[in-house]
PDB file of C-alpha atoms in Angstrom:
ATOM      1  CA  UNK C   1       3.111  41.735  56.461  1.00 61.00           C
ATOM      2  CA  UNK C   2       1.736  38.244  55.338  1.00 65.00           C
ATOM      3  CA  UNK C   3       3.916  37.207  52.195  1.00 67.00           C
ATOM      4  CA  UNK C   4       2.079  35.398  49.832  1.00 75.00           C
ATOM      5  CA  UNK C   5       3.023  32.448  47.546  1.00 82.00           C
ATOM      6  CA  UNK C   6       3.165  32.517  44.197  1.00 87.00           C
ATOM      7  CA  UNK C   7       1.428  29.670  41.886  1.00 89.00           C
ATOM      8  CA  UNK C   8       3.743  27.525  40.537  1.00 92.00           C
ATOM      9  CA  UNK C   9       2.910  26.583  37.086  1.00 94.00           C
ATOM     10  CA  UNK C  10       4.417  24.332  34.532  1.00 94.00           C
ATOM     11  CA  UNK C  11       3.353  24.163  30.459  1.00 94.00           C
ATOM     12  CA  UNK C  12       4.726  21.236  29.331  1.00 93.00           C
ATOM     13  CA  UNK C  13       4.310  21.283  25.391  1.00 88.00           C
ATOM     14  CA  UNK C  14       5.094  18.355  23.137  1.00 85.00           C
ATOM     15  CA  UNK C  15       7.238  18.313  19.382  1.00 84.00           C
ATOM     16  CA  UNK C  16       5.594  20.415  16.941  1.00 93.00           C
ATOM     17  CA  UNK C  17       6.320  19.367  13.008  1.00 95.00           C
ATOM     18  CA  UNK C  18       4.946  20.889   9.954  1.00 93.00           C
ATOM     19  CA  UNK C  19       2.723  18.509   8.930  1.00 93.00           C
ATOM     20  CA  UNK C  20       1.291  18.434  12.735  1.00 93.00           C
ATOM     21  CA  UNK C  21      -2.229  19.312  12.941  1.00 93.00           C
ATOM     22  CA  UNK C  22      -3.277  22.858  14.680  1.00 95.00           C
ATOM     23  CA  UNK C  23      -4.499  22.211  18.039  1.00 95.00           C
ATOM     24  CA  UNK C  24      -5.605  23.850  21.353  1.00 95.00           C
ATOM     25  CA  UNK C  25      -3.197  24.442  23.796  1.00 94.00           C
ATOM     26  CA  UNK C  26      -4.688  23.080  27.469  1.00 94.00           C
ATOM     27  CA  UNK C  27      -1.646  21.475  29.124  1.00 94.00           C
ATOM     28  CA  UNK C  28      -0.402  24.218  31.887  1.00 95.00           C
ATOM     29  CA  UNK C  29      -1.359  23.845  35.200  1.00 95.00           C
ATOM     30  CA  UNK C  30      -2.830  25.264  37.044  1.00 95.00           C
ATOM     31  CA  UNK C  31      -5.784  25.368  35.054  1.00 94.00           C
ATOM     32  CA  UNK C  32      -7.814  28.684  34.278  1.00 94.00           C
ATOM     33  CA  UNK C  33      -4.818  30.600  33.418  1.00 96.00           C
ATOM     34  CA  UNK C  34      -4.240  32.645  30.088  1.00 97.00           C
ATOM     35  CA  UNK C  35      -2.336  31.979  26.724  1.00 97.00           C
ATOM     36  CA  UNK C  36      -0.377  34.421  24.358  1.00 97.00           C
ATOM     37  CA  UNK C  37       1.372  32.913  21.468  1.00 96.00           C
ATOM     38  CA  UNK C  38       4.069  35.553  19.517  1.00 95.00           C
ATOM     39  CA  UNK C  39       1.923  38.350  22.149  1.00 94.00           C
ATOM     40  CA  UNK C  40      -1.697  37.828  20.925  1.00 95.00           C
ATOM     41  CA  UNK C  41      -4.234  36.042  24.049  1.00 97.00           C
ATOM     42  CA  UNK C  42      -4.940  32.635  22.315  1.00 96.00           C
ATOM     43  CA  UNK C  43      -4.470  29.300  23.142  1.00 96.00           C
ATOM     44  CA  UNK C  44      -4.692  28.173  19.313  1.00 96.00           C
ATOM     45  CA  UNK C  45      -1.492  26.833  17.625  1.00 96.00           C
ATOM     46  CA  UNK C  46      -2.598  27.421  13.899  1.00 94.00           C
ATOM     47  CA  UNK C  47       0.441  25.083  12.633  1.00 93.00           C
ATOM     48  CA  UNK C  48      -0.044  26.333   8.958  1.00 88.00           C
ATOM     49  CA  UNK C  49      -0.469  29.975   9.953  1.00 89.00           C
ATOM     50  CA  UNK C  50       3.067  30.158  12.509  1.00 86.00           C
ATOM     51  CA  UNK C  51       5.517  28.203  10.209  1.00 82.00           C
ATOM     52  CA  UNK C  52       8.893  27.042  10.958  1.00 86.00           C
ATOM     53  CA  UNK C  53      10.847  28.706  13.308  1.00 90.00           C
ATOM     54  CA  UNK C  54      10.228  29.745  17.411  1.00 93.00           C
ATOM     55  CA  UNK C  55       7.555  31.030  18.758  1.00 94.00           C
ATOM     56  CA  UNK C  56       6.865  32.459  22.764  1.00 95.00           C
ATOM     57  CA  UNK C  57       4.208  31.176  24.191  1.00 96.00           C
ATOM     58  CA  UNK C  58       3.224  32.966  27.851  1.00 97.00           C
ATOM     59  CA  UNK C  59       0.494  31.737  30.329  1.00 97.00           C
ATOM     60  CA  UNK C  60      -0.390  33.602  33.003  1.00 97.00           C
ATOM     61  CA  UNK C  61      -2.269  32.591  35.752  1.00 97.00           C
ATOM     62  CA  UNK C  62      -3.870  34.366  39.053  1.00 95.00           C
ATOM     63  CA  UNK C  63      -4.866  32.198  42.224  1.00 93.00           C
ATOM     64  CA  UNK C  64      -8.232  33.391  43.224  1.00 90.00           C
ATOM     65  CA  UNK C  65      -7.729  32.828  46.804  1.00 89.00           C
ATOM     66  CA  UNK C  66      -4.071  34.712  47.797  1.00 91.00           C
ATOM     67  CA  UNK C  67      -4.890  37.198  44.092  1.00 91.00           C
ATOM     68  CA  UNK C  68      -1.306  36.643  43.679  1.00 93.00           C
ATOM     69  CA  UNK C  69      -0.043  36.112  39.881  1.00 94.00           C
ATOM     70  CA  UNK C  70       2.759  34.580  37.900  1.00 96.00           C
ATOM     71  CA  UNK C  71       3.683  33.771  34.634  1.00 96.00           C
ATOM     72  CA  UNK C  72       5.884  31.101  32.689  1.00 96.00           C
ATOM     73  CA  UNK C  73       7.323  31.548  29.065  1.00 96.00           C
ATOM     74  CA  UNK C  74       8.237  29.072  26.882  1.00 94.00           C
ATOM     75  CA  UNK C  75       9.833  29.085  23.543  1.00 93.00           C
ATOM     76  CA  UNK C  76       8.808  26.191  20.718  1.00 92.00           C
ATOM     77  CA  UNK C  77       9.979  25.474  17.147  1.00 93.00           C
ATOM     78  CA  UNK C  78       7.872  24.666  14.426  1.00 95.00           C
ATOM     79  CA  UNK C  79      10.369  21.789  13.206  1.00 95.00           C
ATOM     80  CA  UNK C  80      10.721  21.065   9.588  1.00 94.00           C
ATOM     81  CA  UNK C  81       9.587  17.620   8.052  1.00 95.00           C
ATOM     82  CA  UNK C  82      11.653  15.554   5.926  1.00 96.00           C
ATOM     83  CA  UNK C  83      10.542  14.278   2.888  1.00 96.00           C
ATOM     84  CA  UNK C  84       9.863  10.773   2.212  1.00 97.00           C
ATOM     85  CA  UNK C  85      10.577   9.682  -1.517  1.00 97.00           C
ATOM     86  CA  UNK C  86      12.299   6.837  -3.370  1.00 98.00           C
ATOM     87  CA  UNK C  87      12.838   5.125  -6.756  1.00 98.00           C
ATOM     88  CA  UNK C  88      12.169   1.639  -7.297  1.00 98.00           C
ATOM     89  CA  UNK C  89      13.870  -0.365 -10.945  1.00 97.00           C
ATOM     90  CA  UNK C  90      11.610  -2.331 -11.908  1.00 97.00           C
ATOM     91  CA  UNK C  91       8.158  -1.066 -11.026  1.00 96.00           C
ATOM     92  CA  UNK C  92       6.953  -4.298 -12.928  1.00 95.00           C
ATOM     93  CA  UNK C  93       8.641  -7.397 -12.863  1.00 95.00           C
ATOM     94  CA  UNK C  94       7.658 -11.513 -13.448  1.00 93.00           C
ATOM     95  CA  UNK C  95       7.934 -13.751 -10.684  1.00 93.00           C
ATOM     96  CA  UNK C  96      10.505 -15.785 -12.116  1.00 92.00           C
ATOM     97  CA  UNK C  97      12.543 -12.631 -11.380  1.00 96.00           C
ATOM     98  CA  UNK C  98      11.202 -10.870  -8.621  1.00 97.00           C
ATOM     99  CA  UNK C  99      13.919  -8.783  -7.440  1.00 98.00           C
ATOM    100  CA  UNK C 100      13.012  -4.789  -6.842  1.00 98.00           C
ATOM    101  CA  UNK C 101      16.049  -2.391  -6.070  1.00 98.00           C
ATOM    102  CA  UNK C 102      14.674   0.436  -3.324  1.00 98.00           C
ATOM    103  CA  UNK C 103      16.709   3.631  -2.950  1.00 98.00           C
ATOM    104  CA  UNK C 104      15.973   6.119  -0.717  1.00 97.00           C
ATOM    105  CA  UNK C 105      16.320   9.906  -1.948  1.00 96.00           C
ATOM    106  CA  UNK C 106      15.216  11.391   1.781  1.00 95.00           C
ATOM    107  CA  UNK C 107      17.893  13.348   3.363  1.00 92.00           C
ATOM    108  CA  UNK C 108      17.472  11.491   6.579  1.00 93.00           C
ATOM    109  CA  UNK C 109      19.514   7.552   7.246  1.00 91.00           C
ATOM    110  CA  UNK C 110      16.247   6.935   9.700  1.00 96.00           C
ATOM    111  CA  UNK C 111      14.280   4.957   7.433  1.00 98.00           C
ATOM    112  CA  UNK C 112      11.600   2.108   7.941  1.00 98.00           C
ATOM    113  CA  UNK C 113      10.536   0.162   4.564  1.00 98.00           C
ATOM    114  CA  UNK C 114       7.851  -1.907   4.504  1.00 98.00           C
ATOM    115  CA  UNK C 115       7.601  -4.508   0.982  1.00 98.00           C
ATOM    116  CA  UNK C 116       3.805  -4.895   1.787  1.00 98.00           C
ATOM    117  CA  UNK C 117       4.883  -8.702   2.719  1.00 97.00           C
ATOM    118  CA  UNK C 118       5.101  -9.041   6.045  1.00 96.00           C
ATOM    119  CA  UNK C 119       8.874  -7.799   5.617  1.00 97.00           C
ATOM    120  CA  UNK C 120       9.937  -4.688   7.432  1.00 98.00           C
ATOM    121  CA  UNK C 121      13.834  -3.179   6.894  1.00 97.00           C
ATOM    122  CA  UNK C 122      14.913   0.158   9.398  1.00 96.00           C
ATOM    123  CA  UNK C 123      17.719   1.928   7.963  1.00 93.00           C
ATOM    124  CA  UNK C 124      18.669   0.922   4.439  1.00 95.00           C
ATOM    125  CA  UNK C 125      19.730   3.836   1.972  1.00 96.00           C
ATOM    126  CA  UNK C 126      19.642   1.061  -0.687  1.00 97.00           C
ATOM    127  CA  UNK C 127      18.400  -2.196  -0.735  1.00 97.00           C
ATOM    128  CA  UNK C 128      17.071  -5.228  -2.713  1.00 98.00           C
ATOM    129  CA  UNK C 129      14.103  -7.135  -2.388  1.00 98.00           C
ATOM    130  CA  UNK C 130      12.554 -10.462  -3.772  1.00 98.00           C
ATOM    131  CA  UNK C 131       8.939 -11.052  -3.784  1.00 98.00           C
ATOM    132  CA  UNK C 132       7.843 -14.497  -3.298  1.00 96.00           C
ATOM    133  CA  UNK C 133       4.236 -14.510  -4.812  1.00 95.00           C
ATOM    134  CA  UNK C 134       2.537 -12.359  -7.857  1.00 92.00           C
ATOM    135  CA  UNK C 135       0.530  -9.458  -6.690  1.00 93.00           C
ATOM    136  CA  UNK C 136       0.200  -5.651  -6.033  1.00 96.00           C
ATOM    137  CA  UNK C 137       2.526  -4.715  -3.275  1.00 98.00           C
ATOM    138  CA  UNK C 138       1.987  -1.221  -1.972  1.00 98.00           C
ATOM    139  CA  UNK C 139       5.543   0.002  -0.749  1.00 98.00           C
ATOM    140  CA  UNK C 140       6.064   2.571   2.226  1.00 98.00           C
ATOM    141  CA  UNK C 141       8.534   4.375   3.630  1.00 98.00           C
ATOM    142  CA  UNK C 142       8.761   6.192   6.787  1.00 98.00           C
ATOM    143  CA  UNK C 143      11.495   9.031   7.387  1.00 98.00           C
ATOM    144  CA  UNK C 144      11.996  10.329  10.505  1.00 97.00           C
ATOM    145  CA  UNK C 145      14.591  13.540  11.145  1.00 96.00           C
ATOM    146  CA  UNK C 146      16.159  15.025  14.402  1.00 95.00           C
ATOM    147  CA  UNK C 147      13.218  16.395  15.336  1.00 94.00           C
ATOM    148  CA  UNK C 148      11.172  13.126  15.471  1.00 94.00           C
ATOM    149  CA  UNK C 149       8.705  14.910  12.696  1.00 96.00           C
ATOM    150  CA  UNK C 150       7.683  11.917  10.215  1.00 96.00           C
ATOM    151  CA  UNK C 151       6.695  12.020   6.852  1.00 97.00           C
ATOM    152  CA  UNK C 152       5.526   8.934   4.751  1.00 98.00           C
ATOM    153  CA  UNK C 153       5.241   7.720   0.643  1.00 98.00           C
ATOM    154  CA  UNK C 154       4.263   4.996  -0.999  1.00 98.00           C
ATOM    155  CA  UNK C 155       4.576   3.473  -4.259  1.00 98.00           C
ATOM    156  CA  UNK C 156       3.309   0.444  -5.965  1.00 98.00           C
ATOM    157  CA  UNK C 157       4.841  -2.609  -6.990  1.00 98.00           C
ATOM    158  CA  UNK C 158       3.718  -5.311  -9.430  1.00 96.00           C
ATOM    159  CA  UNK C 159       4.451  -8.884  -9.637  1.00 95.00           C
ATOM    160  CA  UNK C 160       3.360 -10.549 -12.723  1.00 91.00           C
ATOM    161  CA  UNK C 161       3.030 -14.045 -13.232  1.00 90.00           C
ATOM    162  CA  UNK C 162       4.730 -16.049 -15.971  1.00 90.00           C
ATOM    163  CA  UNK C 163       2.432 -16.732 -18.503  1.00 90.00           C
ATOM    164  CA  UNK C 164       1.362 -20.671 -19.643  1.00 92.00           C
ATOM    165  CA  UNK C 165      -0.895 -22.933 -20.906  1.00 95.00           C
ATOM    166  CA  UNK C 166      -1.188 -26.654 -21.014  1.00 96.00           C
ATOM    167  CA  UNK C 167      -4.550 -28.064 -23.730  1.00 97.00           C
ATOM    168  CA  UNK C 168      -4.783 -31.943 -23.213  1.00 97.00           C
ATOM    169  CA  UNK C 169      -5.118 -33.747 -26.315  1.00 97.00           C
ATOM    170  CA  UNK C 170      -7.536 -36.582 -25.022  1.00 97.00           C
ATOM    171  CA  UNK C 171     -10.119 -37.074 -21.562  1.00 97.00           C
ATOM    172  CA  UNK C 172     -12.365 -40.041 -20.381  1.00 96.00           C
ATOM    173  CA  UNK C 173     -15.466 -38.542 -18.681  1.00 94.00           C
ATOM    174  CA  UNK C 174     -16.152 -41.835 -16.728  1.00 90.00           C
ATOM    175  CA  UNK C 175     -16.602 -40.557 -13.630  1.00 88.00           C
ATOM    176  CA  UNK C 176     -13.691 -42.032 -12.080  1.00 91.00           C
ATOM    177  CA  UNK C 177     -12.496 -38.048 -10.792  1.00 90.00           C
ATOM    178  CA  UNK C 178      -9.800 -37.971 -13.168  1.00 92.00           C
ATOM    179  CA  UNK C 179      -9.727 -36.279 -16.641  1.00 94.00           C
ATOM    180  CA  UNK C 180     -13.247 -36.149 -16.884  1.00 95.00           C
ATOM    181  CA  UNK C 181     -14.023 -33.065 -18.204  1.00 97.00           C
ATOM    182  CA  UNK C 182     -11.769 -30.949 -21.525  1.00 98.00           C
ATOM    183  CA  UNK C 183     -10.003 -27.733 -20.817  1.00 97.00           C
ATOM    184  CA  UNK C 184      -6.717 -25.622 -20.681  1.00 97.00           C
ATOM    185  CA  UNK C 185      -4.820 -25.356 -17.520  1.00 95.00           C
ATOM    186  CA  UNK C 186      -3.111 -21.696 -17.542  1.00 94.00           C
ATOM    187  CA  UNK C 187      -1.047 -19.553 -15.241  1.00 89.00           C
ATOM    188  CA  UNK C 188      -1.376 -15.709 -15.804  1.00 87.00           C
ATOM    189  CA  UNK C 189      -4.770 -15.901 -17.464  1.00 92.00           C
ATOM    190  CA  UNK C 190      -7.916 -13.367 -16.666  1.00 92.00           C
ATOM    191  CA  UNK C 191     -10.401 -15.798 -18.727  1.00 96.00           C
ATOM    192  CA  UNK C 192     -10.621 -18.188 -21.590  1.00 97.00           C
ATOM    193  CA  UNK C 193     -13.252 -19.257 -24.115  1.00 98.00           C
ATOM    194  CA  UNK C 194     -13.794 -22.664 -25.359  1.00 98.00           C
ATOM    195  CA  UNK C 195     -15.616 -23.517 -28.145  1.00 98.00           C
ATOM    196  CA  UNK C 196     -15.812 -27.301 -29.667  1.00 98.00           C
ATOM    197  CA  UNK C 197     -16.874 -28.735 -33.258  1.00 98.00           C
ATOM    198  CA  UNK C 198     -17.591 -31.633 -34.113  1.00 96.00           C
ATOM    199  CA  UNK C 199     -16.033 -33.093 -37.443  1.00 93.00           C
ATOM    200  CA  UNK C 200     -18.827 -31.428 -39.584  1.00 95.00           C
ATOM    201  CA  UNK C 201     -17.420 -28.348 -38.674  1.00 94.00           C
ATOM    202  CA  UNK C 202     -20.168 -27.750 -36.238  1.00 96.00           C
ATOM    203  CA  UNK C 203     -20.089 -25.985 -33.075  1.00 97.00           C
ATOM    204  CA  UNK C 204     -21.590 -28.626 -30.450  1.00 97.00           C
ATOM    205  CA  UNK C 205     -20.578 -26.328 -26.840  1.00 97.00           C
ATOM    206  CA  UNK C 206     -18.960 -22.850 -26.311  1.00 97.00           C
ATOM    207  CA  UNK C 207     -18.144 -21.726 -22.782  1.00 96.00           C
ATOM    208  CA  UNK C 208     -16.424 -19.307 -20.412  1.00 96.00           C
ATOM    209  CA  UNK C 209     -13.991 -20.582 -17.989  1.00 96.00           C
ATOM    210  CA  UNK C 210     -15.985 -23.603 -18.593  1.00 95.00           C
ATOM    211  CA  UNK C 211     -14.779 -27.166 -18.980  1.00 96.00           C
ATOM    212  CA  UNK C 212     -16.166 -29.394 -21.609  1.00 97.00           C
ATOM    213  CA  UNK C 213     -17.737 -32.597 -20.074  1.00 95.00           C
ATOM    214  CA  UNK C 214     -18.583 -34.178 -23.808  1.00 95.00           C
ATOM    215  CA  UNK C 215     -21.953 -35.163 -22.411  1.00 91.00           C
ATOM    216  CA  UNK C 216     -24.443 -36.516 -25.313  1.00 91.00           C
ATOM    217  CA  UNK C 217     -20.908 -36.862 -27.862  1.00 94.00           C
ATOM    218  CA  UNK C 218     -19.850 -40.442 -28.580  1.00 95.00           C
ATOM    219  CA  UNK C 219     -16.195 -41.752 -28.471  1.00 96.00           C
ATOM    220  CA  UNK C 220     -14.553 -39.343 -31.573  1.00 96.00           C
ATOM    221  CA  UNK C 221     -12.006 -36.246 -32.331  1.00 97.00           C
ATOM    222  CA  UNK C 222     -13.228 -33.063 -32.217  1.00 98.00           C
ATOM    223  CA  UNK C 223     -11.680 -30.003 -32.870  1.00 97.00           C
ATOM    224  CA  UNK C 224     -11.514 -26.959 -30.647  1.00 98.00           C
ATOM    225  CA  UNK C 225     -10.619 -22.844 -30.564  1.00 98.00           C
ATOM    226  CA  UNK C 226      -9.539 -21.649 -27.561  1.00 98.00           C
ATOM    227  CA  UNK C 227      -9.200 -17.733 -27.033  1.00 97.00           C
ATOM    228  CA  UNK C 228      -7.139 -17.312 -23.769  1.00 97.00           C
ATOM    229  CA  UNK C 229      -7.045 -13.270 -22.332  1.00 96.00           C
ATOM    230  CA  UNK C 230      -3.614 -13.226 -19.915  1.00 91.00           C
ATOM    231  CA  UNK C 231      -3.015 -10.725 -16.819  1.00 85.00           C
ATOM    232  CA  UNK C 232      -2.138  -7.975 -19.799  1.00 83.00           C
ATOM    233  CA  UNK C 233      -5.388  -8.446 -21.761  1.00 90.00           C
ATOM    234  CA  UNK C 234      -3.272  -9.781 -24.576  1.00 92.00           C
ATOM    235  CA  UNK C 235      -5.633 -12.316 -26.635  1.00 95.00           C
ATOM    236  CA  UNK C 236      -3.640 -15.648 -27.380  1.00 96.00           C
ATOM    237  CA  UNK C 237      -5.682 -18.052 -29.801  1.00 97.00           C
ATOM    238  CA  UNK C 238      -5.279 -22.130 -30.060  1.00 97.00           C
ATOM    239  CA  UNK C 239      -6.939 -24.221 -32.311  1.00 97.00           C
ATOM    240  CA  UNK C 240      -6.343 -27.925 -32.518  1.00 97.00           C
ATOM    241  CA  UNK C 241      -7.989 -31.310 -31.411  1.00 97.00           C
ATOM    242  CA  UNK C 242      -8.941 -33.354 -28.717  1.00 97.00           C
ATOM    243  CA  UNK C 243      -9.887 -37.125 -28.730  1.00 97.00           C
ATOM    244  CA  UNK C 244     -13.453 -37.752 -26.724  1.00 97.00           C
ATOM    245  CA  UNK C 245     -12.602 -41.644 -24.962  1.00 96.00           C
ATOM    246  CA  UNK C 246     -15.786 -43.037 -23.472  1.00 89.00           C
TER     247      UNK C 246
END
């Protein structure tokens, strides 16, 4: 009587989540065996199609050399995901008062934020934070349950700046590299339009986001409309003069 010795097999399956993607089962050894999820021969873990809950998965496998067979069963969960969601008061806010409260409304406390700032927090149910420059910040969130299934959310944030606008009332185009040219310094602007008369009434330059250099205008005042559009597309209008020193 020659006894013969079974194959030894192993079918070592990773965490299966929800939100996993279907894929072929291929990790038993040996290889060439045979797969039967919930009793049908398949080695394809539809995710969407089995759901939460267990399922049996049996390989079987015969050695071509001793003909001898064995089997090994093994019982995975579908794990549910948790859901990643919070609110964040304000959505908008100026950056002379930058500060965002974050609250998580997942049902899990293992939590990684990231501001979109270089500023990562693990952990925080609730939590403020203060942005240091204007901008579009694109929040995330990462929960992560028991199971080690992950889901992620984002959600925007938006800095503004604080609107201003400084219109000289005099320049020197000399050439010396300082005050040479006419125009509005502004924080929180998209654009402006300049336009210049001369004291006729008569428009002598117009530009866009241009500067003024009076070139070809003698020493005189001149009187200007400038049409500024800020970061909400609201159109503020000045009017006034500005004394050409040559």
């Amino acid at each position: 009587v020659v006894v013969k010795q079974l194959p030894v097999l192993d079918m070592p399956i990773d965490t299966i989540c929800e939100n996993s993607l279907s894929f072929t089962i291929n990790t038993a050894t040996p290889l060439g065996g045979t797969y039967f999820i919930d009793g049908y021969a398949t080695n394809y873990f539809d995710v969407e199609k089995y759901k939460k809950g267990p399922h049996e998965i049996l390989y079987t496998f015969t050695d071509s050399l001793t003909t001898c067979n064995n089997s090994i069963v093994k019982t995975v969960n579908v794990h549910p995901v948790p859901l990643a969601n919070f609110t964040l008061t304000p959505a908008h806010a100026d950056i002379d008062n930058p500060n965002i409260l974050f609250v998580s409304n997942s049902k899990v406390s293992n939590l990684e934020w990231n501001f979109d700032d270089n500023t990562i927090v693990e952990d925080s149910l609730m939590l403020w934070h203060t942005y240091n420059d204007t901008g579009i910040y694109n929040v995330q969130l990462i929960a992560t349950n028991e199971y080690n299934c992950v889901d992620t959310t984002y959600k925007p944030v938006l800095i503004h700046p604080v609107y201003a606008a400084y219109i000289p009332s005099a320049f020197t185009p000399n050439g010396d590299g300082e005050n040479d040219s006419f125009f509005p310094s502004v924080i929180g602007s998209k654009s402006y339009t300049t336009r210049i008369y001369n004291k006729w009434g008569g428009l002598i330059f117009k530009g866009e986001n241009n500067a003024w250099n009076g070139e070809n205008e003698v020493s005189d005042t001149y009187g200007y409309t400038i049409e500024i559009i800020d970061f909400k597309d609201k159109i503020i209008k000045y009017t006034g003069t500005v004394i050409l020193l040559k």
